[in-house]
PDB file of C-alpha atoms in Angstrom:
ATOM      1  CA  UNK O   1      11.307 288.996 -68.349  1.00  0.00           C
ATOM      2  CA  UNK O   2       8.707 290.149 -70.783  1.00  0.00           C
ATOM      3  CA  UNK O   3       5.447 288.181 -71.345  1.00  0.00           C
ATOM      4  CA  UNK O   4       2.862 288.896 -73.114  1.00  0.00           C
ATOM      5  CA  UNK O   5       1.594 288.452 -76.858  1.00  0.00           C
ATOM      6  CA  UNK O   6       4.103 290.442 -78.566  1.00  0.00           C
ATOM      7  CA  UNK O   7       5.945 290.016 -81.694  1.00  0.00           C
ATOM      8  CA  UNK O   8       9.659 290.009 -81.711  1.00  0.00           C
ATOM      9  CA  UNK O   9       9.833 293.775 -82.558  1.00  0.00           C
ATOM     10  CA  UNK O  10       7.511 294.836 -80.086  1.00  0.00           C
ATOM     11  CA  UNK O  11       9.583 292.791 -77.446  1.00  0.00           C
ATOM     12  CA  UNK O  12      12.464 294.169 -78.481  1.00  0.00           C
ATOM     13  CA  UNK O  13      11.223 297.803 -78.556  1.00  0.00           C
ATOM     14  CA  UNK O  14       9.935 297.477 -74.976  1.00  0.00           C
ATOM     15  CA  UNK O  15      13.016 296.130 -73.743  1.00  0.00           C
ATOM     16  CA  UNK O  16      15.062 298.548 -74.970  1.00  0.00           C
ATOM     17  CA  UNK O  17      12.822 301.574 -73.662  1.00  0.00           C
ATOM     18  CA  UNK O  18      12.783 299.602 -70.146  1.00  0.00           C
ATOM     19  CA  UNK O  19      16.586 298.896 -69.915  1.00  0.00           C
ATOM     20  CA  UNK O  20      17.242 302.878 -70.889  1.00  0.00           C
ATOM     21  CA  UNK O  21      14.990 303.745 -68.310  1.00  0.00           C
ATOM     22  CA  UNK O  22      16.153 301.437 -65.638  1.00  0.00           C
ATOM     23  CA  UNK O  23      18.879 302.669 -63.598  1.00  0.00           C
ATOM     24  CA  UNK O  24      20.625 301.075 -60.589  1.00  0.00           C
ATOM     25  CA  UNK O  25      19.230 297.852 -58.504  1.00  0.00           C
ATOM     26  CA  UNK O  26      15.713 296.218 -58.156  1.00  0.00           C
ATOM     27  CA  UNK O  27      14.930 297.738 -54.404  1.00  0.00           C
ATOM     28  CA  UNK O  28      15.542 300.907 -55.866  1.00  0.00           C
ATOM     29  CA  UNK O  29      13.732 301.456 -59.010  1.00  0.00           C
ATOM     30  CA  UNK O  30      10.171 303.524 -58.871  1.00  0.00           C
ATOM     31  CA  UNK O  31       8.098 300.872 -60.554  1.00  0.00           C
ATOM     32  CA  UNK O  32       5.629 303.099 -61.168  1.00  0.00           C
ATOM     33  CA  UNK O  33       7.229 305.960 -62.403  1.00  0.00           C
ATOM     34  CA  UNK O  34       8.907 303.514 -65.161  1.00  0.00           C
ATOM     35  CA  UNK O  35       5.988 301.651 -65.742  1.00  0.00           C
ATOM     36  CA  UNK O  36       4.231 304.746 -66.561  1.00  0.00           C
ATOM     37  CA  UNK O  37       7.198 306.567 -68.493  1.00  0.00           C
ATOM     38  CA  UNK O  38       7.246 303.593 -70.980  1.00  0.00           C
ATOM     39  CA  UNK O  39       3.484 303.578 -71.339  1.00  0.00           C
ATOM     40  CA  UNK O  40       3.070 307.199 -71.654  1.00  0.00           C
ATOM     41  CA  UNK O  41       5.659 306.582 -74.879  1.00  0.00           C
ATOM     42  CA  UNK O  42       4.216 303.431 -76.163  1.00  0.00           C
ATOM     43  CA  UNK O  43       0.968 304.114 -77.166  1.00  0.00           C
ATOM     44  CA  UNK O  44      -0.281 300.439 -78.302  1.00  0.00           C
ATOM     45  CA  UNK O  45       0.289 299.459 -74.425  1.00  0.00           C
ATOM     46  CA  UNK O  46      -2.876 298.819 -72.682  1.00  0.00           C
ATOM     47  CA  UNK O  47      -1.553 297.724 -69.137  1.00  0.00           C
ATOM     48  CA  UNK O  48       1.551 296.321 -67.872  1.00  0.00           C
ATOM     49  CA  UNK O  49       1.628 293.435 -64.581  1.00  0.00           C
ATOM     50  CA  UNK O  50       4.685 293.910 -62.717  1.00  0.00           C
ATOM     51  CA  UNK O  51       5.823 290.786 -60.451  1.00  0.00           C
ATOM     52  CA  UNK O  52       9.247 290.444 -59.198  1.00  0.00           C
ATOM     53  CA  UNK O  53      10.683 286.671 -59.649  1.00  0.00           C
ATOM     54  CA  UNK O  54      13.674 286.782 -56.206  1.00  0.00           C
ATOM     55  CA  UNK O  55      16.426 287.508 -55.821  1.00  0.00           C
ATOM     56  CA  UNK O  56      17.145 289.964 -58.879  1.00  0.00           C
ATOM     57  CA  UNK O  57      14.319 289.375 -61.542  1.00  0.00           C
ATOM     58  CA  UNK O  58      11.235 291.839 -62.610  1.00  0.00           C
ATOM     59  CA  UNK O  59       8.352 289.890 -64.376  1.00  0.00           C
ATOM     60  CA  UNK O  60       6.510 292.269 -66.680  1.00  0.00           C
ATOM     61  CA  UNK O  61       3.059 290.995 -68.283  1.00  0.00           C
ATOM     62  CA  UNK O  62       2.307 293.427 -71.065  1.00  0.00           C
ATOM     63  CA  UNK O  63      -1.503 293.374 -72.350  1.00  0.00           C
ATOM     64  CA  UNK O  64      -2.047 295.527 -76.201  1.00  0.00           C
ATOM     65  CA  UNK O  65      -4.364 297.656 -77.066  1.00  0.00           C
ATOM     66  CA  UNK O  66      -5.142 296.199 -80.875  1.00  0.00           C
ATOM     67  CA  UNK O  67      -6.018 297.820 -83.345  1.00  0.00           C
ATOM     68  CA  UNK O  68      -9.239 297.719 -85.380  1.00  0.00           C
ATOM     69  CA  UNK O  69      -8.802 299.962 -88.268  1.00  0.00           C
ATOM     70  CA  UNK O  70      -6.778 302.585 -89.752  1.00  0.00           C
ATOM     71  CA  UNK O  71      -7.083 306.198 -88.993  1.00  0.00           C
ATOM     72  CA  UNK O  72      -5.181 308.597 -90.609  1.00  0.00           C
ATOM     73  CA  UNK O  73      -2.049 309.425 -91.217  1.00  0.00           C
ATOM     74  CA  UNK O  74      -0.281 306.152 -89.420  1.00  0.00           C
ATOM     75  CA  UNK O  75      -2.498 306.083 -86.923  1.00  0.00           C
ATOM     76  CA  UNK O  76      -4.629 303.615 -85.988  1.00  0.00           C
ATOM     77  CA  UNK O  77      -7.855 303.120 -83.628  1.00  0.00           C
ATOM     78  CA  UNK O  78      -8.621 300.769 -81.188  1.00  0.00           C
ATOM     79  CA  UNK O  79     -12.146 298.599 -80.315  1.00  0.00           C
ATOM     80  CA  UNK O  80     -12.398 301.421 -77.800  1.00  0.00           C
ATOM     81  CA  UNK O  81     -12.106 304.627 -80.133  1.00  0.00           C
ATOM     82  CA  UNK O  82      -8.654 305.067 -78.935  1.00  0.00           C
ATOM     83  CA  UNK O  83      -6.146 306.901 -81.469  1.00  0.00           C
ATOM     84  CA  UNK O  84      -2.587 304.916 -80.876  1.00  0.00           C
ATOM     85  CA  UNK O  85       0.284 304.949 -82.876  1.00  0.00           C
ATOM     86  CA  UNK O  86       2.197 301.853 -83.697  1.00  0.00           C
ATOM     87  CA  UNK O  87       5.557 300.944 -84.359  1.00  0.00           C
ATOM     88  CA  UNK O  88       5.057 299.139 -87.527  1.00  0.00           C
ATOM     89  CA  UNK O  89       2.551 299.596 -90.380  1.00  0.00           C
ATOM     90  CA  UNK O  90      -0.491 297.191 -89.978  1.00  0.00           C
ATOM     91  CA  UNK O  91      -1.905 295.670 -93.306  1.00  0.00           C
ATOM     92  CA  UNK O  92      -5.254 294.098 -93.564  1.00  0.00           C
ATOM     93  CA  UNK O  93      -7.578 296.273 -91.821  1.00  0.00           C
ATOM     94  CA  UNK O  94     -10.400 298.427 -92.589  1.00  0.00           C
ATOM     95  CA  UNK O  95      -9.465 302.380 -93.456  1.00  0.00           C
ATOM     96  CA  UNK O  96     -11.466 305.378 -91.331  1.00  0.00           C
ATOM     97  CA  UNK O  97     -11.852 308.681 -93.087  1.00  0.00           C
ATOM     98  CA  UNK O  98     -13.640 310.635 -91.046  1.00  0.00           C
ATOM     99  CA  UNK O  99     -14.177 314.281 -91.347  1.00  0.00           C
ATOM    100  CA  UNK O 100     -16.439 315.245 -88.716  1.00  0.00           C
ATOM    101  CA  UNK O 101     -17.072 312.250 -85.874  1.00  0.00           C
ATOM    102  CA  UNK O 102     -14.712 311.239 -83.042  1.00  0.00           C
ATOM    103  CA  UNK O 103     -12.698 308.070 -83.117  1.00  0.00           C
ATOM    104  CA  UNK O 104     -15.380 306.333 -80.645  1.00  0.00           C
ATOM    105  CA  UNK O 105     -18.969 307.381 -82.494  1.00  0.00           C
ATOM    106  CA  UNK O 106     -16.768 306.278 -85.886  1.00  0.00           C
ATOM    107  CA  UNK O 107     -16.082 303.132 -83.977  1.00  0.00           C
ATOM    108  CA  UNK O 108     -19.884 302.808 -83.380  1.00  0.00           C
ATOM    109  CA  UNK O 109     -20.873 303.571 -87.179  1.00  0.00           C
ATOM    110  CA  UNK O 110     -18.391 300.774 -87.670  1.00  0.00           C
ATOM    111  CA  UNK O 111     -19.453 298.049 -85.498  1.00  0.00           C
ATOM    112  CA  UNK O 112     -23.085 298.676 -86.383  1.00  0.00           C
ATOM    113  CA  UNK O 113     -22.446 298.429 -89.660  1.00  0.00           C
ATOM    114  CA  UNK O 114     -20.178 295.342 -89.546  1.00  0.00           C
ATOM    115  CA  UNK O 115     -23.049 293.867 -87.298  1.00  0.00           C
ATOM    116  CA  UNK O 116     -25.876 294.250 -90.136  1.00  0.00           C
ATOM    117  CA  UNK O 117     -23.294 293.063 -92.914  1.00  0.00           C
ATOM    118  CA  UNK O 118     -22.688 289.716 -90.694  1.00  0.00           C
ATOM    119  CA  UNK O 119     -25.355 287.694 -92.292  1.00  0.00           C
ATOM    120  CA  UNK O 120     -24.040 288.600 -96.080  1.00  0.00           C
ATOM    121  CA  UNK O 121     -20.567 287.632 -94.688  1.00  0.00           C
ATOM    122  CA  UNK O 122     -19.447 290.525 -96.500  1.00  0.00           C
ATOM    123  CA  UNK O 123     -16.484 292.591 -94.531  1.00  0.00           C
ATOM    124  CA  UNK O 124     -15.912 296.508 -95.033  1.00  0.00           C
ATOM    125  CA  UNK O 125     -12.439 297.675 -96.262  1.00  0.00           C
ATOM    126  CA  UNK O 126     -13.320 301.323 -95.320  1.00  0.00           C
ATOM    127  CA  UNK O 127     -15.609 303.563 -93.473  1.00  0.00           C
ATOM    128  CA  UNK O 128     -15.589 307.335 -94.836  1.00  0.00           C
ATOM    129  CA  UNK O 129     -17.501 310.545 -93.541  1.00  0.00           C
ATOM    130  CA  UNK O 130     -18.003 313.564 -95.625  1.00  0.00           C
ATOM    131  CA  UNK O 131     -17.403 317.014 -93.912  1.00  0.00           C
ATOM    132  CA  UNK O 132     -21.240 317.508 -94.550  1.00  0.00           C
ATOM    133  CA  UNK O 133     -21.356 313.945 -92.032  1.00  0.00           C
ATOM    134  CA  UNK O 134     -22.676 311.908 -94.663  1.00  0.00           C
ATOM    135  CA  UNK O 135     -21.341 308.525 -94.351  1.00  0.00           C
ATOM    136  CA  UNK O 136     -20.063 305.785 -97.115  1.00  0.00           C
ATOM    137  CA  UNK O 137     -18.807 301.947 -97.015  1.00  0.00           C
ATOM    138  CA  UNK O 138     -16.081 299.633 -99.838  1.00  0.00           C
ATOM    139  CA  UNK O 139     -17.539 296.459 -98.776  1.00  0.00           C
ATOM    140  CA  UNK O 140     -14.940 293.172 -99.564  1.00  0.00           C
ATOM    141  CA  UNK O 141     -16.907 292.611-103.076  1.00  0.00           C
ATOM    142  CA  UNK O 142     -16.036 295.875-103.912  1.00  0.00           C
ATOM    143  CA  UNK O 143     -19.375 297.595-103.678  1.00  0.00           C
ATOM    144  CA  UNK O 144     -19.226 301.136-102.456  1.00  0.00           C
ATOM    145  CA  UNK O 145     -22.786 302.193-100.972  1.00  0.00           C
ATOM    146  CA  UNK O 146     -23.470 306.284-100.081  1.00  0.00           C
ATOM    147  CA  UNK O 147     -25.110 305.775 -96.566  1.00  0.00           C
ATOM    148  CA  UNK O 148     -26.161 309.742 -96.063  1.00  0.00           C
ATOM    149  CA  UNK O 149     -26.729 310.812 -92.548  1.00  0.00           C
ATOM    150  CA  UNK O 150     -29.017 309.083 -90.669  1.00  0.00           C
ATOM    151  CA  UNK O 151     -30.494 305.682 -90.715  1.00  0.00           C
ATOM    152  CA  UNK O 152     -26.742 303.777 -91.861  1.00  0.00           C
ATOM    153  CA  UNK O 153     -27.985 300.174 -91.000  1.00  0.00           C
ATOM    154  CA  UNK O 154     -31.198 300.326 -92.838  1.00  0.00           C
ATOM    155  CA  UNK O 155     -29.731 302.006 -95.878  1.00  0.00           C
ATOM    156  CA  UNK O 156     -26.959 299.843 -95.832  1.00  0.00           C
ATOM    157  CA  UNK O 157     -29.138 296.311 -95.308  1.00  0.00           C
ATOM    158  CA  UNK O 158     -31.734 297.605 -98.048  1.00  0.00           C
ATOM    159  CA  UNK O 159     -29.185 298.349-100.718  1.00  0.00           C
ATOM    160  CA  UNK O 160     -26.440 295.363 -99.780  1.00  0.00           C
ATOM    161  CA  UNK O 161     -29.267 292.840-100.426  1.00  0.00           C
ATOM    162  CA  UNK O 162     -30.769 294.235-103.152  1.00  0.00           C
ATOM    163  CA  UNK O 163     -26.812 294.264-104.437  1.00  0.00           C
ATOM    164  CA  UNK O 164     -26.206 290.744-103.625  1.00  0.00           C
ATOM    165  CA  UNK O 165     -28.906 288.590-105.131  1.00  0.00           C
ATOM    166  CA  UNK O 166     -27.421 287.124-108.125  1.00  0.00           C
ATOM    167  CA  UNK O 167     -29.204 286.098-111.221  1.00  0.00           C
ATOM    168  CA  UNK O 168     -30.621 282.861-110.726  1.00  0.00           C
ATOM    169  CA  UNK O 169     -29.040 280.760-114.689  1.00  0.00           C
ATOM    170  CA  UNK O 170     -32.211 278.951-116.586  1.00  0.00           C
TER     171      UNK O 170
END
């Protein structure tokens, strides 16, 4: 049994890479060896619970990593700055281009960023770093703002609300 918050192709997938890997009865499976076989080759995996249910019955509770943003080149990056690679194409989230920065200091650029921007309720639909590691934001109104190196929040506050004050009509 397989629980968890999983959609139907991710159960499927997992069962199928747990039923190749299982061989012979309950007593004599090496739990840990398979648990960590499957999670070694599914990447979006962020811990799985074994319990056995008697006589003939393994429990597994399967907790994913999810993903924040894209990466590059279907990849994707977790809350954490992990790199994992899922089995189907998400739509919806933010894009990372980084050239220089690792997956966790982009994470950082993005959560400050996305911190400042929570009072405009304005969302970013991509985070990009130049290979000189000068930074950029697409907000969700379609403004693109050049950040530059140092100082992102207080660029980015300082030219989002001079952006967003609209023309009061007479």
């Amino acid at each position: 049994i397989i629980q968890g918050n999983l959609s139907l192709d991710e159960s499927i997938l997992l069962r199928g890479r747990l039923e190749a890997e299982f061989q012979g009865r309950i007593l004599d499976v090496d739990l840990f060896n398979l648990i960590n076989k499957v999670k070694d080759d599914v990447q979006w995996i962020h811990s799985i619970g074994v319990d056995r249910d008697w006589p003939a019955t393994l429990v597994l509770k399967v907790e994913k990593i999810a993903p924040i943003a894209k990466w590059s080149q279907g990849l994707y990056i977790s809350s954490q700055g992990q790199i994992i690679k899922l089995e189907k194409d998400r739509t919806g989230l933010p894009e990372f281009k980084v050239a220089l920065s690792s997956p966790t200091k982009s994470m950082e650029v993005f959560r400050d960023l996305t911190d400042k921007l929570r009072a405009t309720k304005l969302g970013i639909l991509e985070i990009s770093e130049s290979s000189l590691g000068e930074w950029a934001v697409k907000l969700s109104n379609g403004l693109n703002i050049q950040l530059g190196d140092d100082n992102l929040d207080k660029r980015l506050i300082t030219v989002s609300y001079t952006h967003l004050t609209l023309p009061t009509k007479r």
